[in-house]
């Protein structure tokens, strides 16, 4: 009895703020039939990579409110690639200045969602990425 | 596909991938289980159950930390949360309470969704636990939300079952209704910093004493599989009731001490082995049933079955007579 589920890790790296946005996305993904591992606030890149490994996730969603994304996001990606999870997709949600977007894309981020992005778009993008699998 | 040697050598990526195969019950996963079976059976499986929000994950985190530091043993954690029956999705949030275990290579945490299939949770969990056992973890802590049959099944899997209560949670009557006290080897009253903890502990003690009169020599051997006369000569295990404050690491030493004591008790009385054998016996029996039905289905045209059913519907044959005629070949 084979049952495949898309597993998504939702994490909030950095020291700032609340995780309302992350929770909204987590719920939308659950409602779309995905299994969402929710790790909570103030996660270091090391903690995120460790959880992604143990949980064997397909997707990591990073919720960023301000500031240190140029450091944190590439660091997460470096760690998960070093762990051998080459195929894991990483998306970022939050306020990212226009000029930083190419930097993050270059680092391997597959999608960036600004404030006000409908959650249906996030769901659809993930589904599209895994429909071939 | 999955490198089993790497799994048993401690490769965490391979382990994580194998757990996915086993959870999805793929052929690769089932073959791996067959091959790893001989290596499993060494870990102490501990179930942690109780109503939502009583502090199970917080407690699991404390227990793991304590076992790592004081016992110098490795720990795997399997945290099960319910899937949505409508969408099949799930939010698995137990890791939020386990931050302090991050970065410890002697700990491995895996979240699982119940995926809502009847009996499926128990078998998928058993598979996941077997892999972690074969991978060499000394303790495997299994967290489930106490809400029905599934945690009774998981209690069957565990050697030691902790039931976690907290003060002011609709209290003792509810616990008894759910039959959850009966599966407890150790009772924990967590959140003992909150008012009413003493009362909860006292109510539990009263209920337990009552339960023990009803169940006579229950022995912690639980789950009805053990006939009373088989255990009559074994000294009884009375579940201790321990108050904890998981958020302050309070009372954790005592819980770990009781877990170790319970293990010793099971081994000394032969119940450890008996419990394992009972579980394996029912697993083999269960597989036999499924296998026989499958074989029968392959060798019998569906029309035969359908025709017979029609006779049952028309009340010409009782269900039992129908099966008799099917099995001895006298149908038609
Ligand atoms: N006051 C107090 N709060 C606690 C204690 N232990 C846990 N909590 C809090 O209780 C809440 C639930 O804790 P969890 O550990 O997530 O409980 P759980 O039983 O695993 O919850 P579910 O998995 O959702 O059923 C959290 O806010 C904890 O911080 C305690 O000893 N005292
Ligand atoms: Mg929990």
PDB file of N, CA and C in Angstrom, chain B residues 54-147:
ATOM      1  N   UNK B  54      -1.035  18.144  27.016  1.00  0.00           N
ATOM      2  CA  UNK B  54      -0.646  17.880  28.400  1.00  0.00           C
ATOM      3  C   UNK B  54       0.859  18.061  28.614  1.00  0.00           C
ATOM      4  N   UNK B  55       1.608  18.202  27.534  1.00  0.00           N
ATOM      5  CA  UNK B  55       3.049  18.417  27.669  1.00  0.00           C
ATOM      6  C   UNK B  55       3.881  17.210  27.273  1.00  0.00           C
ATOM      7  N   UNK B  56       3.327  16.361  26.423  1.00  0.00           N
ATOM      8  CA  UNK B  56       4.034  15.139  26.022  1.00  0.00           C
ATOM      9  C   UNK B  56       5.355  15.451  25.322  1.00  0.00           C
ATOM     10  N   UNK B  57       5.299  16.371  24.350  1.00  0.00           N
ATOM     11  CA  UNK B  57       6.532  16.668  23.611  1.00  0.00           C
ATOM     12  C   UNK B  57       7.580  17.297  24.524  1.00  0.00           C
ATOM     13  N   UNK B  58       7.143  18.198  25.384  1.00  0.00           N
ATOM     14  CA  UNK B  58       8.074  18.826  26.321  1.00  0.00           C
ATOM     15  C   UNK B  58       8.718  17.761  27.200  1.00  0.00           C
ATOM     16  N   UNK B  59       7.898  16.829  27.637  1.00  0.00           N
ATOM     17  CA  UNK B  59       8.390  15.763  28.497  1.00  0.00           C
ATOM     18  C   UNK B  59       9.348  14.837  27.741  1.00  0.00           C
ATOM     19  N   UNK B  60       8.978  14.498  26.525  1.00  0.00           N
ATOM     20  CA  UNK B  60       9.840  13.646  25.694  1.00  0.00           C
ATOM     21  C   UNK B  60      11.212  14.292  25.534  1.00  0.00           C
ATOM     22  N   UNK B  61      11.197  15.592  25.309  1.00  0.00           N
ATOM     23  CA  UNK B  61      12.459  16.311  25.151  1.00  0.00           C
ATOM     24  C   UNK B  61      13.313  16.197  26.409  1.00  0.00           C
ATOM     25  N   UNK B  62      12.673  16.401  27.562  1.00  0.00           N
ATOM     26  CA  UNK B  62      13.384  16.286  28.849  1.00  0.00           C
ATOM     27  C   UNK B  62      13.927  14.874  29.064  1.00  0.00           C
ATOM     28  N   UNK B  63      13.092  13.887  28.746  1.00  0.00           N
ATOM     29  CA  UNK B  63      13.503  12.492  28.956  1.00  0.00           C
ATOM     30  C   UNK B  63      14.711  12.177  28.078  1.00  0.00           C
ATOM     31  N   UNK B  64      14.644  12.609  26.826  1.00  0.00           N
ATOM     32  CA  UNK B  64      15.744  12.335  25.902  1.00  0.00           C
ATOM     33  C   UNK B  64      17.028  12.982  26.409  1.00  0.00           C
ATOM     34  N   UNK B  65      16.902  14.214  26.836  1.00  0.00           N
ATOM     35  CA  UNK B  65      18.069  14.945  27.336  1.00  0.00           C
ATOM     36  C   UNK B  65      18.681  14.203  28.532  1.00  0.00           C
ATOM     37  N   UNK B  66      17.813  13.805  29.425  1.00  0.00           N
ATOM     38  CA  UNK B  66      18.259  13.108  30.631  1.00  0.00           C
ATOM     39  C   UNK B  66      18.942  11.783  30.291  1.00  0.00           C
ATOM     40  N   UNK B  67      18.339  11.036  29.380  1.00  0.00           N
ATOM     41  CA  UNK B  67      18.912   9.741  28.994  1.00  0.00           C
ATOM     42  C   UNK B  67      20.279   9.947  28.337  1.00  0.00           C
ATOM     43  N   UNK B  68      20.386  11.009  27.534  1.00  0.00           N
ATOM     44  CA  UNK B  68      21.663  11.323  26.878  1.00  0.00           C
ATOM     45  C   UNK B  68      22.737  11.651  27.895  1.00  0.00           C
ATOM     46  N   UNK B  69      22.384  12.504  28.849  1.00  0.00           N
ATOM     47  CA  UNK B  69      23.386  13.022  29.780  1.00  0.00           C
ATOM     48  C   UNK B  69      23.695  12.022  30.898  1.00  0.00           C
ATOM     49  N   UNK B  70      22.631  11.518  31.541  1.00  0.00           N
ATOM     50  CA  UNK B  70      22.850  10.682  32.722  1.00  0.00           C
ATOM     51  C   UNK B  70      23.142   9.226  32.371  1.00  0.00           C
ATOM     52  N   UNK B  71      22.489   8.716  31.314  1.00  0.00           N
ATOM     53  CA  UNK B  71      22.676   7.306  30.957  1.00  0.00           C
ATOM     54  C   UNK B  71      23.682   7.121  29.833  1.00  0.00           C
ATOM     55  N   UNK B  72      24.035   8.214  29.169  1.00  0.00           N
ATOM     56  CA  UNK B  72      24.959   8.157  28.031  1.00  0.00           C
ATOM     57  C   UNK B  72      24.484   7.178  26.959  1.00  0.00           C
ATOM     58  N   UNK B  73      23.163   7.152  26.772  1.00  0.00           N
ATOM     59  CA  UNK B  73      22.598   6.263  25.762  1.00  0.00           C
ATOM     60  C   UNK B  73      21.995   7.099  24.629  1.00  0.00           C
ATOM     61  N   UNK B  74      21.848   6.458  23.460  1.00  0.00           N
ATOM     62  CA  UNK B  74      21.285   7.195  22.321  1.00  0.00           C
ATOM     63  C   UNK B  74      19.761   7.079  22.304  1.00  0.00           C
ATOM     64  N   UNK B  75      19.118   8.068  21.695  1.00  0.00           N
ATOM     65  CA  UNK B  75      17.662   8.159  21.734  1.00  0.00           C
ATOM     66  C   UNK B  75      17.099   8.509  20.355  1.00  0.00           C
ATOM     67  N   UNK B  76      16.106   7.740  19.928  1.00  0.00           N
ATOM     68  CA  UNK B  76      15.325   8.141  18.759  1.00  0.00           C
ATOM     69  C   UNK B  76      13.920   8.493  19.230  1.00  0.00           C
ATOM     70  N   UNK B  77      13.327   9.479  18.584  1.00  0.00           N
ATOM     71  CA  UNK B  77      11.984   9.918  18.949  1.00  0.00           C
ATOM     72  C   UNK B  77      11.089   9.806  17.726  1.00  0.00           C
ATOM     73  N   UNK B  78       9.930   9.177  17.907  1.00  0.00           N
ATOM     74  CA  UNK B  78       8.926   9.128  16.845  1.00  0.00           C
ATOM     75  C   UNK B  78       7.712   9.876  17.374  1.00  0.00           C
ATOM     76  N   UNK B  79       7.386  10.988  16.753  1.00  0.00           N
ATOM     77  CA  UNK B  79       6.280  11.820  17.230  1.00  0.00           C
ATOM     78  C   UNK B  79       5.138  11.755  16.230  1.00  0.00           C
ATOM     79  N   UNK B  80       4.021  11.180  16.654  1.00  0.00           N
ATOM     80  CA  UNK B  80       2.888  10.976  15.751  1.00  0.00           C
ATOM     81  C   UNK B  80       1.817  12.033  16.013  1.00  0.00           C
ATOM     82  N   UNK B  81       1.376  12.703  14.966  1.00  0.00           N
ATOM     83  CA  UNK B  81       0.269  13.653  15.066  1.00  0.00           C
ATOM     84  C   UNK B  81      -0.810  13.238  14.083  1.00  0.00           C
ATOM     85  N   UNK B  82      -2.057  13.627  14.351  1.00  0.00           N
ATOM     86  CA  UNK B  82      -3.146  13.192  13.468  1.00  0.00           C
ATOM     87  C   UNK B  82      -3.116  13.857  12.100  1.00  0.00           C
ATOM     88  N   UNK B  83      -3.516  13.109  11.087  1.00  0.00           N
ATOM     89  CA  UNK B  83      -3.749  13.683   9.762  1.00  0.00           C
ATOM     90  C   UNK B  83      -5.170  14.228   9.725  1.00  0.00           C
ATOM     91  N   UNK B  84      -5.390  15.227   8.896  1.00  0.00           N
ATOM     92  CA  UNK B  84      -6.747  15.710   8.687  1.00  0.00           C
ATOM     93  C   UNK B  84      -7.530  14.654   7.921  1.00  0.00           C
ATOM     94  N   UNK B  85      -8.674  14.241   8.456  1.00  0.00           N
ATOM     95  CA  UNK B  85      -9.455  13.220   7.742  1.00  0.00           C
ATOM     96  C   UNK B  85     -10.019  13.741   6.427  1.00  0.00           C
ATOM     97  N   UNK B  86     -10.062  15.055   6.275  1.00  0.00           N
ATOM     98  CA  UNK B  86     -10.675  15.624   5.066  1.00  0.00           C
ATOM     99  C   UNK B  86      -9.671  15.776   3.932  1.00  0.00           C
ATOM    100  N   UNK B  87      -8.479  16.230   4.269  1.00  0.00           N
ATOM    101  CA  UNK B  87      -7.518  16.532   3.205  1.00  0.00           C
ATOM    102  C   UNK B  87      -6.352  15.555   3.187  1.00  0.00           C
ATOM    103  N   UNK B  88      -6.195  14.786   4.259  1.00  0.00           N
ATOM    104  CA  UNK B  88      -5.048  13.884   4.327  1.00  0.00           C
ATOM    105  C   UNK B  88      -3.755  14.589   4.690  1.00  0.00           C
ATOM    106  N   UNK B  89      -3.807  15.910   4.809  1.00  0.00           N
ATOM    107  CA  UNK B  89      -2.610  16.657   5.209  1.00  0.00           C
ATOM    108  C   UNK B  89      -2.452  16.669   6.722  1.00  0.00           C
ATOM    109  N   UNK B  90      -1.333  17.205   7.180  1.00  0.00           N
ATOM    110  CA  UNK B  90      -1.098  17.249   8.631  1.00  0.00           C
ATOM    111  C   UNK B  90      -0.105  18.348   8.956  1.00  0.00           C
ATOM    112  N   UNK B  91      -0.256  18.900  10.147  1.00  0.00           N
ATOM    113  CA  UNK B  91       0.792  19.770  10.679  1.00  0.00           C
ATOM    114  C   UNK B  91       1.429  19.028  11.835  1.00  0.00           C
ATOM    115  N   UNK B  92       2.719  18.787  11.690  1.00  0.00           N
ATOM    116  CA  UNK B  92       3.448  18.022  12.692  1.00  0.00           C
ATOM    117  C   UNK B  92       4.299  19.006  13.486  1.00  0.00           C
ATOM    118  N   UNK B  93       3.872  19.302  14.706  1.00  0.00           N
ATOM    119  CA  UNK B  93       4.487  20.410  15.425  1.00  0.00           C
ATOM    120  C   UNK B  93       5.239  20.024  16.686  1.00  0.00           C
ATOM    121  N   UNK B  94       5.487  18.743  16.871  1.00  0.00           N
ATOM    122  CA  UNK B  94       6.098  18.337  18.142  1.00  0.00           C
ATOM    123  C   UNK B  94       7.544  18.804  18.287  1.00  0.00           C
ATOM    124  N   UNK B  95       8.224  19.003  17.158  1.00  0.00           N
ATOM    125  CA  UNK B  95       9.629  19.431  17.220  1.00  0.00           C
ATOM    126  C   UNK B  95       9.801  20.784  17.898  1.00  0.00           C
ATOM    127  N   UNK B  96       8.734  21.591  17.851  1.00  0.00           N
ATOM    128  CA  UNK B  96       8.814  22.925  18.451  1.00  0.00           C
ATOM    129  C   UNK B  96       9.284  22.830  19.909  1.00  0.00           C
ATOM    130  N   UNK B  97       8.852  21.765  20.599  1.00  0.00           N
ATOM    131  CA  UNK B  97       9.194  21.603  22.027  1.00  0.00           C
ATOM    132  C   UNK B  97      10.486  20.833  22.238  1.00  0.00           C
ATOM    133  N   UNK B  98      11.202  20.548  21.158  1.00  0.00           N
ATOM    134  CA  UNK B  98      12.386  19.693  21.310  1.00  0.00           C
ATOM    135  C   UNK B  98      13.653  20.405  20.863  1.00  0.00           C
ATOM    136  N   UNK B  99      13.634  21.716  20.951  1.00  0.00           N
ATOM    137  CA  UNK B  99      14.772  22.517  20.500  1.00  0.00           C
ATOM    138  C   UNK B  99      16.067  22.135  21.175  1.00  0.00           C
ATOM    139  N   UNK B 100      15.970  21.825  22.461  1.00  0.00           N
ATOM    140  CA  UNK B 100      17.198  21.613  23.229  1.00  0.00           C
ATOM    141  C   UNK B 100      17.938  20.341  22.799  1.00  0.00           C
ATOM    142  N   UNK B 101      17.300  19.537  21.953  1.00  0.00           N
ATOM    143  CA  UNK B 101      17.973  18.325  21.487  1.00  0.00           C
ATOM    144  C   UNK B 101      18.747  18.566  20.191  1.00  0.00           C
ATOM    145  N   UNK B 102      18.598  19.771  19.637  1.00  0.00           N
ATOM    146  CA  UNK B 102      19.232  20.067  18.346  1.00  0.00           C
ATOM    147  C   UNK B 102      20.747  19.929  18.445  1.00  0.00           C
ATOM    148  N   UNK B 103      21.330  19.404  17.384  1.00  0.00           N
ATOM    149  CA  UNK B 103      22.777  19.335  17.297  1.00  0.00           C
ATOM    150  C   UNK B 103      23.400  18.145  18.010  1.00  0.00           C
ATOM    151  N   UNK B 104      22.588  17.299  18.616  1.00  0.00           N
ATOM    152  CA  UNK B 104      23.128  16.125  19.306  1.00  0.00           C
ATOM    153  C   UNK B 104      23.098  14.929  18.355  1.00  0.00           C
ATOM    154  N   UNK B 105      24.251  14.414  17.962  1.00  0.00           N
ATOM    155  CA  UNK B 105      24.263  13.286  17.013  1.00  0.00           C
ATOM    156  C   UNK B 105      23.742  11.988  17.631  1.00  0.00           C
ATOM    157  N   UNK B 106      23.537  11.966  18.941  1.00  0.00           N
ATOM    158  CA  UNK B 106      22.985  10.777  19.593  1.00  0.00           C
ATOM    159  C   UNK B 106      21.467  10.799  19.674  1.00  0.00           C
ATOM    160  N   UNK B 107      20.868  11.782  19.004  1.00  0.00           N
ATOM    161  CA  UNK B 107      19.404  11.909  19.000  1.00  0.00           C
ATOM    162  C   UNK B 107      18.918  11.978  17.561  1.00  0.00           C
ATOM    163  N   UNK B 108      17.811  11.314  17.279  1.00  0.00           N
ATOM    164  CA  UNK B 108      17.193  11.399  15.952  1.00  0.00           C
ATOM    165  C   UNK B 108      15.690  11.549  16.153  1.00  0.00           C
ATOM    166  N   UNK B 109      15.127  12.614  15.588  1.00  0.00           N
ATOM    167  CA  UNK B 109      13.701  12.890  15.786  1.00  0.00           C
ATOM    168  C   UNK B 109      12.968  12.750  14.462  1.00  0.00           C
ATOM    169  N   UNK B 110      11.889  12.001  14.468  1.00  0.00           N
ATOM    170  CA  UNK B 110      11.108  11.849  13.253  1.00  0.00           C
ATOM    171  C   UNK B 110       9.635  12.087  13.562  1.00  0.00           C
ATOM    172  N   UNK B 111       9.006  12.962  12.781  1.00  0.00           N
ATOM    173  CA  UNK B 111       7.577  13.231  12.937  1.00  0.00           C
ATOM    174  C   UNK B 111       6.801  12.377  11.951  1.00  0.00           C
ATOM    175  N   UNK B 112       5.658  11.894  12.385  1.00  0.00           N
ATOM    176  CA  UNK B 112       4.822  11.048  11.527  1.00  0.00           C
ATOM    177  C   UNK B 112       3.383  11.510  11.592  1.00  0.00           C
ATOM    178  N   UNK B 113       2.704  11.454  10.471  1.00  0.00           N
ATOM    179  CA  UNK B 113       1.263  11.725  10.477  1.00  0.00           C
ATOM    180  C   UNK B 113       0.522  10.396  10.562  1.00  0.00           C
ATOM    181  N   UNK B 114      -0.623  10.424  11.223  1.00  0.00           N
ATOM    182  CA  UNK B 114      -1.331   9.150  11.434  1.00  0.00           C
ATOM    183  C   UNK B 114      -1.895   8.607  10.118  1.00  0.00           C
ATOM    184  N   UNK B 115      -2.106   9.472   9.141  1.00  0.00           N
ATOM    185  CA  UNK B 115      -2.584   9.090   7.812  1.00  0.00           C
ATOM    186  C   UNK B 115      -3.896   8.330   7.832  1.00  0.00           C
ATOM    187  N   UNK B 116      -4.521   8.321   8.985  1.00  0.00           N
ATOM    188  CA  UNK B 116      -5.925   7.923   9.091  1.00  0.00           C
ATOM    189  C   UNK B 116      -6.359   6.565   8.607  1.00  0.00           C
ATOM    190  N   UNK B 117      -5.462   5.696   8.239  1.00  0.00           N
ATOM    191  CA  UNK B 117      -5.963   4.387   7.820  1.00  0.00           C
ATOM    192  C   UNK B 117      -6.079   3.478   9.033  1.00  0.00           C
ATOM    193  N   UNK B 118      -7.155   2.753   9.061  1.00  0.00           N
ATOM    194  CA  UNK B 118      -7.445   1.896  10.194  1.00  0.00           C
ATOM    195  C   UNK B 118      -6.349   0.841  10.344  1.00  0.00           C
ATOM    196  N   UNK B 119      -5.760   0.801  11.517  1.00  0.00           N
ATOM    197  CA  UNK B 119      -4.725  -0.194  11.744  1.00  0.00           C
ATOM    198  C   UNK B 119      -3.423   0.112  11.039  1.00  0.00           C
ATOM    199  N   UNK B 120      -3.474   1.063  10.093  1.00  0.00           N
ATOM    200  CA  UNK B 120      -2.280   1.371   9.316  1.00  0.00           C
ATOM    201  C   UNK B 120      -1.236   2.089  10.134  1.00  0.00           C
ATOM    202  N   UNK B 121      -1.712   2.938  11.042  1.00  0.00           N
ATOM    203  CA  UNK B 121      -0.773   3.692  11.856  1.00  0.00           C
ATOM    204  C   UNK B 121       0.106   2.737  12.648  1.00  0.00           C
ATOM    205  N   UNK B 122      -0.530   1.750  13.252  1.00  0.00           N
ATOM    206  CA  UNK B 122       0.223   0.838  14.092  1.00  0.00           C
ATOM    207  C   UNK B 122       1.298   0.120  13.289  1.00  0.00           C
ATOM    208  N   UNK B 123       0.947  -0.326  12.082  1.00  0.00           N
ATOM    209  CA  UNK B 123       1.944  -1.089  11.333  1.00  0.00           C
ATOM    210  C   UNK B 123       3.040  -0.174  10.785  1.00  0.00           C
ATOM    211  N   UNK B 124       2.669   1.016  10.327  1.00  0.00           N
ATOM    212  CA  UNK B 124       3.694   1.938   9.844  1.00  0.00           C
ATOM    213  C   UNK B 124       4.615   2.355  10.996  1.00  0.00           C
ATOM    214  N   UNK B 125       4.032   2.603  12.153  1.00  0.00           N
ATOM    215  CA  UNK B 125       4.845   2.992  13.302  1.00  0.00           C
ATOM    216  C   UNK B 125       5.763   1.851  13.717  1.00  0.00           C
ATOM    217  N   UNK B 126       5.235   0.647  13.716  1.00  0.00           N
ATOM    218  CA  UNK B 126       6.050  -0.509  14.086  1.00  0.00           C
ATOM    219  C   UNK B 126       7.241  -0.625  13.138  1.00  0.00           C
ATOM    220  N   UNK B 127       7.003  -0.379  11.863  1.00  0.00           N
ATOM    221  CA  UNK B 127       8.079  -0.439  10.881  1.00  0.00           C
ATOM    222  C   UNK B 127       9.130   0.627  11.134  1.00  0.00           C
ATOM    223  N   UNK B 128       8.685   1.841  11.351  1.00  0.00           N
ATOM    224  CA  UNK B 128       9.602   2.948  11.609  1.00  0.00           C
ATOM    225  C   UNK B 128      10.438   2.655  12.868  1.00  0.00           C
ATOM    226  N   UNK B 129       9.766   2.152  13.882  1.00  0.00           N
ATOM    227  CA  UNK B 129      10.461   1.838  15.132  1.00  0.00           C
ATOM    228  C   UNK B 129      11.475   0.714  14.915  1.00  0.00           C
ATOM    229  N   UNK B 130      11.101  -0.269  14.112  1.00  0.00           N
ATOM    230  CA  UNK B 130      12.025  -1.373  13.864  1.00  0.00           C
ATOM    231  C   UNK B 130      13.305  -0.894  13.174  1.00  0.00           C
ATOM    232  N   UNK B 131      13.144   0.026  12.247  1.00  0.00           N
ATOM    233  CA  UNK B 131      14.317   0.559  11.553  1.00  0.00           C
ATOM    234  C   UNK B 131      15.222   1.311  12.538  1.00  0.00           C
ATOM    235  N   UNK B 132      14.622   2.125  13.382  1.00  0.00           N
ATOM    236  CA  UNK B 132      15.417   2.896  14.344  1.00  0.00           C
ATOM    237  C   UNK B 132      16.117   1.960  15.334  1.00  0.00           C
ATOM    238  N   UNK B 133      15.430   0.904  15.700  1.00  0.00           N
ATOM    239  CA  UNK B 133      15.977  -0.124  16.572  1.00  0.00           C
ATOM    240  C   UNK B 133      17.197  -0.776  15.899  1.00  0.00           C
ATOM    241  N   UNK B 134      17.019  -1.202  14.659  1.00  0.00           N
ATOM    242  CA  UNK B 134      18.119  -1.832  13.921  1.00  0.00           C
ATOM    243  C   UNK B 134      19.268  -0.861  13.696  1.00  0.00           C
ATOM    244  N   UNK B 135      18.944   0.436  13.626  1.00  0.00           N
ATOM    245  CA  UNK B 135      19.991   1.444  13.433  1.00  0.00           C
ATOM    246  C   UNK B 135      20.793   1.647  14.712  1.00  0.00           C
ATOM    247  N   UNK B 136      20.363   1.015  15.797  1.00  0.00           N
ATOM    248  CA  UNK B 136      21.193   0.974  17.000  1.00  0.00           C
ATOM    249  C   UNK B 136      20.825   1.950  18.114  1.00  0.00           C
ATOM    250  N   UNK B 137      19.687   2.621  18.012  1.00  0.00           N
ATOM    251  CA  UNK B 137      19.306   3.522  19.102  1.00  0.00           C
ATOM    252  C   UNK B 137      18.937   2.710  20.340  1.00  0.00           C
ATOM    253  N   UNK B 138      19.407   3.181  21.504  1.00  0.00           N
ATOM    254  CA  UNK B 138      19.181   2.438  22.744  1.00  0.00           C
ATOM    255  C   UNK B 138      17.748   2.596  23.240  1.00  0.00           C
ATOM    256  N   UNK B 139      17.252   3.827  23.144  1.00  0.00           N
ATOM    257  CA  UNK B 139      15.878   4.114  23.562  1.00  0.00           C
ATOM    258  C   UNK B 139      15.104   4.663  22.373  1.00  0.00           C
ATOM    259  N   UNK B 140      13.858   4.253  22.239  1.00  0.00           N
ATOM    260  CA  UNK B 140      12.996   4.850  21.223  1.00  0.00           C
ATOM    261  C   UNK B 140      11.741   5.346  21.934  1.00  0.00           C
ATOM    262  N   UNK B 141      11.544   6.654  21.902  1.00  0.00           N
ATOM    263  CA  UNK B 141      10.394   7.275  22.565  1.00  0.00           C
ATOM    264  C   UNK B 141       9.333   7.554  21.505  1.00  0.00           C
ATOM    265  N   UNK B 142       8.130   7.047  21.731  1.00  0.00           N
ATOM    266  CA  UNK B 142       7.067   7.156  20.737  1.00  0.00           C
ATOM    267  C   UNK B 142       5.942   8.011  21.312  1.00  0.00           C
ATOM    268  N   UNK B 143       5.756   9.208  20.767  1.00  0.00           N
ATOM    269  CA  UNK B 143       4.698  10.094  21.266  1.00  0.00           C
ATOM    270  C   UNK B 143       3.448   9.986  20.411  1.00  0.00           C
ATOM    271  N   UNK B 144       2.303   9.729  21.050  1.00  0.00           N
ATOM    272  CA  UNK B 144       1.028   9.738  20.322  1.00  0.00           C
ATOM    273  C   UNK B 144       0.002  10.509  21.131  1.00  0.00           C
ATOM    274  N   UNK B 145      -0.943  11.120  20.429  1.00  0.00           N
ATOM    275  CA  UNK B 145      -2.033  11.801  21.123  1.00  0.00           C
ATOM    276  C   UNK B 145      -3.039  10.747  21.566  1.00  0.00           C
ATOM    277  N   UNK B 146      -3.408  10.828  22.839  1.00  0.00           N
ATOM    278  CA  UNK B 146      -4.302   9.819  23.389  1.00  0.00           C
ATOM    279  C   UNK B 146      -5.737  10.102  23.010  1.00  0.00           C
ATOM    280  N   UNK B 147      -6.254   9.422  22.032  1.00  0.00           N
ATOM    281  CA  UNK B 147      -7.621   9.702  21.618  1.00  0.00           C
ATOM    282  C   UNK B 147      -8.341   8.483  21.078  1.00  0.00           C
TER     283      UNK B 147
END
